[in-house]
């Protein structure tokens, strides 16, 4: 069965370190999204991609970067982790057009 | 102004009652609208999608869309304790790209026996 997986599920890192969260989908979807979820804010869009080599900034992109070298993967990198980036991160994918987005299990990141 | 707004709740309803969840959006060009359910500690899952004005029913769930008022709602009939979750409204439209999916902050629903 097709799926979308995130790794790691939990991560603790120190302030200033570079961190990469992985997202891999086997749906063959063109669209991939990274969100963060904090209490009271719902899901806020960090970055998104509509296809290979395409990346776009969302509403909370500062301090984050992504790259899309193939259809299946959209890794999210925190260049220099900050305590304000402690959050739960969700990756999602969807097919072209107005269709359902499928979510990964989430990654809980703690920056100490 | 946030692009998608929801009352954070909690919305508390007795078992068997109708729960009404509301959502407004700012981008008049938005074309696709979704309701996701998220249980505590879990990922969001799609429960309803609606693309044109009017009502769409699926089992106990009814989604309502009014594009003129930029308003989307979700009705849950015969609410069950298992419906207790956070409900996220999501909007997709031309702002920033046709496939960009923007979420509201979610409404927490509590169904008590």
Coordinates of N, CA and C in Angstrom, one line a residue:
Chain A
X1 N 0.8 -1.2 0.0 CA 0.0 0.0 0.0 C 0.9 1.3 0.0
X2 N 0.4 2.3 -0.7 CA 1.1 3.5 -0.7 C 1.0 4.2 0.6
X3 N 2.1 5.0 1.0 CA 2.1 5.6 2.3 C 3.0 6.8 2.3
X4 N 3.0 7.5 3.3 CA 3.9 8.7 3.5 C 4.5 8.5 4.9
X5 N 5.8 8.5 5.0 CA 6.5 8.2 6.3 C 7.4 9.4 6.6
X6 N 7.5 9.6 7.9 CA 8.4 10.7 8.4 C 9.4 10.0 9.4
X7 N 10.6 10.6 9.4 CA 11.6 10.1 10.3 C 12.5 11.2 10.7
X8 N 13.0 11.3 12.0 CA 12.6 10.4 13.0 C 11.2 10.8 13.6
X9 N 10.6 10.0 14.4 CA 9.3 10.3 15.1 C 9.5 11.3 16.2
X10 N 10.7 11.2 16.9 CA 11.0 12.1 18.0 C 12.5 12.5 17.8
X11 N 12.7 13.8 18.1 CA 14.1 14.2 18.0 C 14.3 15.3 19.1
X12 N 15.5 15.2 19.8 CA 15.9 16.3 20.7 C 17.2 16.8 20.2
X13 N 17.3 18.1 20.0 CA 18.6 18.6 19.5 C 18.9 19.9 20.3
X14 N 20.1 20.3 20.1 CA 20.6 21.5 20.9 C 20.5 22.8 20.0
X15 N 20.3 23.9 20.6 CA 20.2 25.2 19.9 C 21.5 25.4 19.1
X16 N 21.2 25.8 17.8 CA 22.3 26.1 16.9 C 22.7 24.9 16.0
X17 N 22.3 23.7 16.3 CA 22.6 22.6 15.5 C 21.7 22.6 14.2
X18 N 22.3 22.0 13.2 CA 21.5 21.7 11.9 C 20.7 20.4 12.1
X19 N 19.5 20.4 11.7 CA 18.6 19.2 11.9 C 17.9 19.0 10.5
X20 N 17.8 17.8 10.1 CA 17.0 17.4 8.9 C 16.0 16.4 9.3
X21 N 14.7 16.7 8.9 CA 13.6 15.8 9.1 C 13.3 15.2 7.7
X22 N 13.1 13.9 7.7 CA 12.8 13.3 6.4 C 11.4 13.0 6.2
X23 N 11.0 13.1 4.9 CA 9.6 12.8 4.5 C 9.7 12.0 3.2
X24 N 9.1 10.8 3.2 CA 9.1 9.9 2.0 C 7.7 9.4 1.7
X25 N 7.3 9.6 0.4 CA 5.9 9.2 0.1 C 6.0 8.2 -1.2
X26 N 5.2 7.2 -1.2 CA 5.1 6.3 -2.3 C 3.8 6.4 -3.0
X27 N 3.1 7.5 -2.9 CA 1.9 7.8 -3.7 C 2.2 8.2 -5.1
X28 N 3.4 8.6 -5.3 CA 3.8 9.3 -6.6 C 3.1 10.6 -6.8
X29 N 2.9 11.3 -5.6 CA 2.2 12.6 -5.7 C 3.2 13.7 -6.1
X30 N 2.6 14.7 -6.9 CA 3.5 15.8 -7.2 C 3.6 16.8 -6.1
X31 N 2.6 17.0 -5.3 CA 2.6 18.0 -4.3 C 3.0 17.4 -2.9
X32 N 3.9 18.2 -2.3 CA 4.4 17.8 -0.9 C 4.4 19.1 -0.1
X33 N 4.1 18.9 1.2 CA 4.0 20.1 2.1 C 4.6 19.8 3.4
X34 N 5.2 20.8 4.0 CA 5.6 20.7 5.4 C 4.8 21.7 6.3
X35 N 4.3 21.2 7.4 CA 3.6 22.0 8.3 C 4.2 21.9 9.7
X36 N 4.0 22.9 10.5 CA 4.3 22.8 11.9 C 3.0 23.0 12.7
X37 N 2.9 22.3 13.8 CA 1.6 22.4 14.6 C 2.0 22.8 16.0
X38 N 1.5 23.9 16.5 CA 1.7 24.4 17.8 C 0.3 24.7 18.4
X39 N 0.2 24.6 19.7 CA -1.1 24.8 20.4 C -1.6 26.2 20.1
X40 N -2.8 26.2 19.6 CA -3.5 27.5 19.4 C -3.3 28.0 18.0
X41 N -2.4 27.3 17.2 CA -2.1 27.8 15.9 C -2.5 26.9 14.7
X42 N -2.9 25.7 15.1 CA -3.3 24.8 14.0 C -2.0 24.4 13.2
X43 N -2.3 24.1 11.9 CA -1.2 23.7 11.0 C -0.8 24.9 10.2
X44 N 0.5 25.3 10.4 CA 1.0 26.4 9.6 C 2.0 25.9 8.6
X45 N 1.9 26.4 7.4 CA 2.6 25.9 6.2 C 4.0 26.5 6.3
X46 N 5.0 25.6 6.2 CA 6.4 26.1 6.2 C 7.0 26.2 4.8
X47 N 7.0 25.1 4.0 CA 7.4 25.1 2.6 C 6.5 24.1 1.9
X48 N 6.5 24.2 0.6 CA 5.8 23.3 -0.2 C 6.4 23.1 -1.6
X49 N 6.1 22.0 -2.3 CA 6.7 21.8 -3.6 C 5.6 21.2 -4.5
X50 N 5.6 21.6 -5.7 CA 4.7 21.1 -6.7 C 5.3 20.1 -7.6
X51 N 6.6 19.8 -7.4 CA 7.3 18.8 -8.3 C 8.8 18.9 -8.1
X52 N 9.5 18.0 -8.8 CA 10.9 18.0 -8.7 C 11.5 19.3 -9.0
X53 N 12.4 19.7 -8.2 CA 13.2 21.0 -8.3 C 12.3 22.2 -8.1
X54 N 11.1 22.1 -7.7 CA 10.2 23.2 -7.3 C 10.0 23.3 -5.8
X55 N 10.3 24.4 -5.2 CA 10.1 24.7 -3.8 C 9.5 26.1 -3.6
X56 N 8.7 26.2 -2.6 CA 8.0 27.5 -2.4 C 7.9 27.8 -0.9
X57 N 8.0 29.0 -0.5 CA 7.9 29.4 0.9 C 6.5 29.5 1.4
X58 N 6.2 29.0 2.6 CA 4.9 29.1 3.2 C 4.9 30.3 4.1
X59 N 4.0 30.4 5.0 CA 3.8 31.5 5.9 C 4.9 31.6 7.0
X60 N 5.5 30.5 7.4 CA 6.5 30.5 8.5 C 7.8 29.8 8.0
X61 N 8.4 30.3 6.9 CA 9.5 29.7 6.3 C 10.9 30.1 6.9
X62 N 10.9 31.2 7.7 CA 12.2 31.6 8.2 C 12.9 30.6 9.0
X63 N 14.2 30.3 8.7 CA 14.9 29.3 9.5 C 14.8 27.9 9.0
X64 N 14.0 27.7 7.9 CA 13.8 26.4 7.4 C 14.2 26.4 5.9
X65 N 14.6 25.2 5.4 CA 14.8 25.1 3.9 C 14.4 23.7 3.5
X66 N 14.1 23.5 2.2 CA 13.7 22.2 1.6 C 14.4 22.1 0.3
X67 N 14.5 20.9 -0.2 CA 14.9 20.7 -1.6 C 14.2 19.5 -2.1
X68 N 13.9 19.5 -3.4 CA 13.1 18.3 -4.0 C 13.9 17.8 -5.2
X69 N 14.7 16.7 -4.9 CA 15.5 16.1 -6.0 C 14.8 15.0 -6.6
X70 N 13.8 14.5 -6.1 CA 13.0 13.4 -6.7 C 11.5 13.5 -6.3
X71 N 10.7 12.7 -6.8 CA 9.3 12.8 -6.5 C 8.9 12.4 -5.1
X72 N 9.7 11.4 -4.6 CA 9.3 10.7 -3.3 C 9.7 11.5 -2.1
X73 N 10.7 12.3 -2.1 CA 11.3 12.9 -0.9 C 11.2 14.4 -0.8
X74 N 10.9 14.9 0.4 CA 11.0 16.4 0.6 C 11.6 16.6 2.0
X75 N 12.9 16.5 2.2 CA 13.5 16.7 3.5 C 13.4 18.2 3.9
X76 N 13.2 18.4 5.2 CA 13.1 19.7 5.8 C 14.3 19.9 6.7
X77 N 15.0 21.0 6.4 CA 16.3 21.3 7.2 C 16.1 22.6 8.0
X78 N 16.4 22.4 9.3 CA 16.5 23.6 10.2 C 18.0 24.0 10.2
X79 N 18.4 25.1 9.6 CA 19.8 25.5 9.4 C 20.5 25.6 10.8
X80 N 19.8 26.3 11.7 CA 20.4 26.5 13.1 C 19.3 26.5 14.0
X81 N 19.0 25.3 14.6 CA 17.8 25.2 15.4 C 17.7 26.2 16.6
X82 N 16.5 26.6 16.8 CA 16.2 27.6 17.8 C 15.1 27.0 18.7
X83 N 15.0 27.5 19.9 CA 14.0 26.9 20.8 C 12.5 27.2 20.3
X84 N 12.4 28.3 19.5 CA 11.1 28.6 19.0 C 10.7 27.6 17.9
X85 N 11.6 26.7 17.5 CA 11.3 25.7 16.5 C 10.8 24.4 17.1
X86 N 10.8 24.4 18.4 CA 10.2 23.2 19.1 C 8.7 23.1 18.7
X87 N 8.4 22.0 18.2 CA 7.0 21.8 17.6 C 6.8 20.4 17.1
X88 N 5.6 20.1 16.7 CA 5.3 18.9 15.9 C 5.3 19.2 14.5
X89 N 6.0 18.5 13.7 CA 6.1 18.7 12.2 C 5.4 17.6 11.5
X90 N 4.5 18.1 10.5 CA 3.8 17.1 9.7 C 4.2 17.3 8.2
X91 N 4.4 16.3 7.6 CA 4.6 16.3 6.1 C 3.3 15.7 5.5
X92 N 2.9 16.3 4.3 CA 1.7 15.8 3.6 C 2.0 15.8 2.1
X93 N 1.2 15.0 1.4 CA 1.4 14.9 0.0 C 0.0 14.9 -0.6
X94 N -0.1 15.3 -1.9 CA -1.4 15.2 -2.6 C -1.1 15.2 -4.1
X95 N -2.1 14.7 -4.8 CA -2.0 14.6 -6.3 C -2.3 16.0 -6.8
X96 N -2.0 16.1 -8.1 CA -2.2 17.4 -8.8 C -3.7 17.7 -8.7
X97 N -4.1 19.0 -8.5 CA -5.5 19.4 -8.5 C -6.0 19.4 -7.1
X98 N -7.3 19.6 -7.0 CA -8.0 19.7 -5.7 C -8.3 18.3 -5.2
X99 N -7.4 17.7 -4.5 CA -7.6 16.4 -4.0 C -7.1 16.2 -2.5
X100 N -7.4 15.1 -2.0 CA -7.1 14.9 -0.6 C -5.6 14.9 -0.4
X101 N -5.2 15.5 0.8 CA -3.8 15.4 1.2 C -3.7 14.4 2.3
X102 N -2.6 13.6 2.1 CA -2.3 12.5 3.1 C -1.2 12.9 4.0
X103 N -1.3 12.6 5.3 CA -0.3 13.1 6.2 C 0.6 12.0 6.7
X104 N 1.8 12.3 7.0 CA 2.7 11.4 7.7 C 2.3 11.4 9.2
X105 N 3.1 10.6 10.0 CA 2.7 10.4 11.4 C 3.2 11.6 12.3
X106 N 4.0 12.4 11.7 CA 4.5 13.6 12.5 C 5.8 13.3 13.1
X107 N 6.6 14.4 13.3 CA 7.9 14.3 14.1 C 7.8 15.4 15.2
X108 N 8.0 14.9 16.4 CA 8.0 15.8 17.5 C 9.5 16.2 17.7
X109 N 9.8 17.5 17.5 CA 11.1 18.1 17.6 C 11.2 19.0 18.9
X110 N 12.2 18.7 19.7 CA 12.4 19.5 20.9 C 13.8 20.1 20.7
X111 N 13.9 21.4 20.8 CA 15.2 22.1 20.8 C 15.5 22.7 22.2
X112 N 16.6 22.2 22.7 CA 17.0 22.6 24.1 C 18.2 23.5 24.1
Chain B
X1 N -5.4 39.8 9.0 CA -6.5 38.8 9.0 C -5.9 37.4 8.6
X2 N -6.2 36.4 9.4 CA -5.8 35.0 9.0 C -6.6 34.6 7.8
X3 N -5.9 33.7 7.0 CA -6.6 33.3 5.7 C -7.8 32.4 6.0
X4 N -7.6 31.6 7.1 CA -8.7 30.6 7.4 C -8.9 30.8 8.9
X5 N -10.2 31.1 9.3 CA -10.4 31.3 10.8 C -11.5 30.3 11.3
X6 N -11.2 29.8 12.5 CA -12.2 28.9 13.1 C -12.2 29.3 14.6
X7 N -13.3 29.0 15.2 CA -13.4 29.2 16.7 C -12.7 28.0 17.3
X8 N -11.8 28.3 18.2 CA -10.9 27.3 18.8 C -11.7 26.3 19.7
X9 N -12.8 26.8 20.3 CA -13.6 26.0 21.2 C -13.0 26.0 22.6
X10 N -13.3 25.0 23.4 CA -13.9 23.7 23.0 C -15.4 23.9 22.8
X11 N -15.9 23.1 21.9 CA -17.4 23.0 21.6 C -17.8 21.7 22.3
X12 N -18.7 21.9 23.3 CA -19.1 20.7 24.1 C -20.6 20.5 23.7
X13 N -20.9 19.2 23.3 CA -22.2 18.8 23.0 C -22.5 17.5 23.6
X14 N -23.8 17.3 24.0 CA -24.2 15.9 24.6 C -24.2 14.9 23.5
X15 N -24.0 13.7 23.9 CA -24.2 12.5 22.9 C -25.5 12.5 22.3
X16 N -25.5 12.3 21.0 CA -26.8 12.3 20.2 C -27.2 13.7 19.6
X17 N -26.6 14.7 20.0 CA -26.9 16.1 19.5 C -26.2 16.3 18.2
X18 N -26.5 17.5 17.6 CA -25.9 17.9 16.4 C -24.8 18.9 16.8
X19 N -23.6 18.6 16.3 CA -22.4 19.5 16.5 C -22.3 20.4 15.2
X20 N -22.1 21.7 15.4 CA -22.0 22.6 14.3 C -20.6 23.3 14.3
X21 N -19.8 23.1 13.3 CA -18.5 23.7 13.3 C -18.4 24.7 12.1
X22 N -17.8 25.8 12.4 CA -17.8 26.9 11.4 C -16.4 27.3 11.0
X23 N -16.3 27.9 9.8 CA -15.0 28.3 9.3 C -15.2 29.4 8.3
X24 N -14.4 30.4 8.3 CA -14.5 31.5 7.3 C -13.1 31.6 6.7
X25 N -13.1 32.1 5.4 CA -11.8 32.2 4.7 C -11.7 33.6 4.0
X26 N -10.5 34.0 3.8 CA -10.4 35.4 3.3 C -10.2 35.4 1.8
X27 N -9.6 34.4 1.2 CA -9.3 34.4 -0.3 C -10.6 34.1 -1.1
X28 N -11.2 35.1 -1.7 CA -12.4 34.9 -2.4 C -12.2 33.9 -3.6
X29 N -11.0 33.8 -4.1 CA -10.7 32.9 -5.2 C -10.6 31.4 -4.8
X30 N -10.7 31.1 -3.5 CA -10.5 29.7 -3.1 C -11.6 28.8 -3.8
X31 N -11.1 27.6 -4.1 CA -12.0 26.8 -4.9 C -12.3 25.4 -4.3
X32 N -11.5 25.0 -3.3 CA -11.7 23.7 -2.7 C -11.6 23.8 -1.2
X33 N -12.5 23.0 -0.6 CA -12.6 23.2 0.9 C -12.7 21.8 1.5
X34 N -12.0 21.6 2.7 CA -11.9 20.3 3.3 C -12.1 20.4 4.8
X35 N -12.6 19.4 5.3 CA -12.6 19.2 6.8 C -11.8 18.0 7.2
X36 N -10.8 18.2 8.1 CA -10.0 17.1 8.6 C -10.3 16.9 10.1
X37 N -10.2 15.7 10.5 CA -10.3 15.4 11.9 C -9.0 15.0 12.4
X38 N -8.7 15.4 13.6 CA -7.4 15.1 14.2 C -7.6 14.7 15.7
X39 N -7.3 13.4 16.0 CA -7.4 12.9 17.3 C -6.1 13.3 18.0
X40 N -6.1 13.5 19.3 CA -4.9 13.9 20.1 C -3.7 13.0 19.8
X41 N -2.6 13.6 19.4 CA -1.4 12.8 19.2 C -1.3 12.1 17.9
X42 N -2.3 12.3 17.0 CA -2.4 11.6 15.7 C -2.3 12.6 14.6
X43 N -2.3 12.1 13.4 CA -2.2 12.9 12.2 C -3.6 13.3 11.7
X44 N -3.8 14.4 11.0 CA -5.1 14.8 10.5 C -5.5 13.8 9.4
X45 N -6.8 13.5 9.4 CA -7.4 12.7 8.3 C -8.6 13.4 7.7
X46 N -8.7 13.2 6.4 CA -9.8 13.9 5.7 C -11.1 13.2 6.0
X47 N -12.2 14.0 6.3 CA -13.5 13.5 6.5 C -14.5 14.0 5.5
X48 N -14.3 15.2 5.0 CA -15.2 15.8 4.0 C -14.5 16.7 3.1
X49 N -14.9 16.7 1.8 CA -14.4 17.7 0.9 C -15.7 18.3 0.2
X50 N -15.6 19.6 -0.2 CA -16.7 20.3 -0.9 C -16.2 21.3 -1.8
X51 N -16.8 21.4 -3.0 CA -16.2 22.2 -4.0 C -17.2 23.3 -4.6
X52 N -18.5 23.0 -4.4 CA -19.5 24.0 -4.9 C -20.5 24.4 -3.8
X53 N -21.1 25.5 -4.0 CA -22.1 26.0 -3.1 C -23.2 25.0 -2.8
X54 N -23.6 24.9 -1.5 CA -24.7 24.0 -1.1 C -24.2 23.1 0.0
X55 N -24.9 22.0 0.1 CA -24.7 21.0 1.1 C -24.1 19.7 0.4
X56 N -23.3 19.0 1.2 CA -22.8 17.7 0.8 C -22.9 16.8 2.0
X57 N -23.6 15.7 1.8 CA -23.8 14.8 3.0 C -23.0 13.5 2.8
X58 N -22.5 13.0 3.9 CA -21.8 11.7 3.9 C -22.0 11.1 5.2
X59 N -23.0 10.1 5.3 CA -23.3 9.5 6.6 C -23.8 10.5 7.6
X60 N -23.1 10.6 8.8 CA -23.6 11.6 9.8 C -23.0 13.0 9.6
X61 N -22.2 13.1 8.6 CA -21.5 14.4 8.3 C -22.2 15.2 7.1
X62 N -22.3 16.5 7.3 CA -22.8 17.3 6.2 C -21.9 18.6 6.2
X63 N -21.3 18.8 5.0 CA -20.5 20.0 4.8 C -21.4 21.0 4.0
X64 N -21.3 22.3 4.4 CA -22.0 23.3 3.8 C -21.1 24.4 3.3
X65 N -21.3 24.9 2.1 CA -20.4 25.9 1.5 C -21.2 27.1 1.0
X66 N -20.8 28.3 1.4 CA -21.4 29.5 0.8 C -20.2 30.4 0.4
X67 N -20.0 30.4 -0.9 CA -18.8 31.2 -1.4 C -19.1 32.7 -1.3
X68 N -20.3 33.1 -1.5 CA -20.6 34.5 -1.4 C -20.2 35.1 0.0
X69 N -20.5 34.3 1.0 CA -20.2 34.7 2.4 C -18.8 34.2 2.9
X70 N -18.2 33.4 2.0 CA -16.8 32.9 2.3 C -16.9 32.1 3.6
X71 N -17.8 31.2 3.6 CA -18.2 30.4 4.9 C -18.3 29.0 4.6
X72 N -17.7 28.1 5.4 CA -17.8 26.7 5.3 C -18.2 26.1 6.7
X73 N -19.1 25.2 6.7 CA -19.4 24.6 8.0 C -19.5 23.1 7.9
X74 N -19.4 22.4 9.0 CA -19.5 21.0 9.1 C -20.5 20.7 10.2
X75 N -21.5 19.9 9.9 CA -22.5 19.4 10.9 C -22.3 17.9 11.1
X76 N -22.3 17.6 12.4 CA -22.2 16.2 12.8 C -23.4 15.8 13.5
X77 N -24.2 14.9 12.9 CA -25.5 14.5 13.5 C -25.2 13.3 14.4
X78 N -26.1 13.2 15.4 CA -26.0 12.0 16.3 C -24.6 11.9 16.8
X79 N -24.1 13.0 17.4 CA -22.7 13.0 17.9 C -22.4 11.9 18.8
X80 N -21.2 11.3 18.7 CA -20.8 10.2 19.6 C -19.5 10.6 20.3
X81 N -19.3 10.0 21.5 CA -18.0 10.3 22.2 C -16.8 10.1 21.3
X82 N -16.9 9.2 20.4 CA -15.7 8.9 19.5 C -15.5 10.1 18.5
X83 N -16.4 11.0 18.4 CA -16.3 12.2 17.5 C -15.4 13.3 18.2
X84 N -15.2 13.1 19.5 CA -14.4 14.1 20.2 C -13.0 14.1 19.6
X85 N -12.6 15.3 19.1 CA -11.4 15.5 18.4 C -11.3 17.0 18.0
X86 N -10.2 17.3 17.4 CA -10.0 18.7 16.8 C -10.4 18.6 15.3
X87 N -11.2 19.5 14.9 CA -11.6 19.5 13.5 C -11.0 20.7 12.8
X88 N -10.3 20.4 11.7 CA -9.5 21.4 11.0 C -10.2 21.7 9.7
X89 N -10.4 23.0 9.4 CA -10.9 23.5 8.1 C -9.7 23.8 7.3
X90 N -9.7 23.4 6.0 CA -8.6 23.6 5.1 C -9.2 24.2 3.8
X91 N -8.4 25.1 3.2 CA -8.9 25.8 2.0 C -7.8 25.7 0.9
X92 N -8.2 25.5 -0.3 CA -7.2 25.4 -1.4 C -7.7 26.3 -2.5
X93 N -6.7 27.1 -3.0 CA -7.2 28.0 -4.1 C -6.0 28.6 -4.8
X94 N -6.3 29.6 -5.6 CA -5.3 30.2 -6.4 C -4.3 31.0 -5.7
X95 N -4.5 31.5 -4.5 CA -3.5 32.3 -3.8 C -2.3 31.6 -3.6
X96 N -1.2 31.9 -4.3 CA 0.1 31.2 -4.1 C 0.1 29.9 -4.9
X97 N -1.0 29.5 -5.6 CA -0.9 28.3 -6.4 C -2.2 27.5 -6.1
X98 N -2.6 26.8 -7.1 CA -3.9 26.1 -7.0 C -3.9 25.0 -6.0
X99 N -2.7 24.4 -5.8 CA -2.6 23.2 -4.9 C -2.3 23.5 -3.4
X100 N -2.0 24.8 -3.2 CA -1.6 25.2 -1.8 C -2.7 25.0 -0.8
X101 N -2.5 24.3 0.3 CA -3.5 23.9 1.2 C -3.2 24.7 2.5
X102 N -4.2 25.5 2.9 CA -4.1 26.4 4.1 C -5.1 25.9 5.2
X103 N -4.6 25.8 6.4 CA -5.5 25.3 7.5 C -5.9 26.4 8.4
X104 N -7.0 26.2 9.0 CA -7.4 27.0 10.2 C -6.8 26.4 11.4
X105 N -6.9 27.1 12.6 CA -6.3 26.7 13.8 C -7.1 25.5 14.4
X106 N -8.3 25.2 13.9 CA -9.0 24.0 14.4 C -9.9 24.3 15.6
X107 N -11.0 23.5 15.6 CA -12.0 23.6 16.7 C -12.0 22.3 17.4
X108 N -11.8 22.4 18.7 CA -11.9 21.2 19.5 C -13.3 20.8 19.9
X109 N -13.7 19.6 19.6 CA -15.1 19.2 19.9 C -15.0 18.1 21.0
X110 N -15.9 18.3 22.0 CA -16.0 17.3 23.1 C -17.4 16.9 23.1
X111 N -17.6 15.6 23.0 CA -19.0 15.0 23.0 C -19.1 14.2 24.3
X112 N -20.0 14.6 25.2 CA -20.0 14.0 26.5 C -21.3 13.1 26.6
X113 N -21.1 11.9 27.2 CA -22.2 11.0 27.4 C -23.4 11.5 28.1

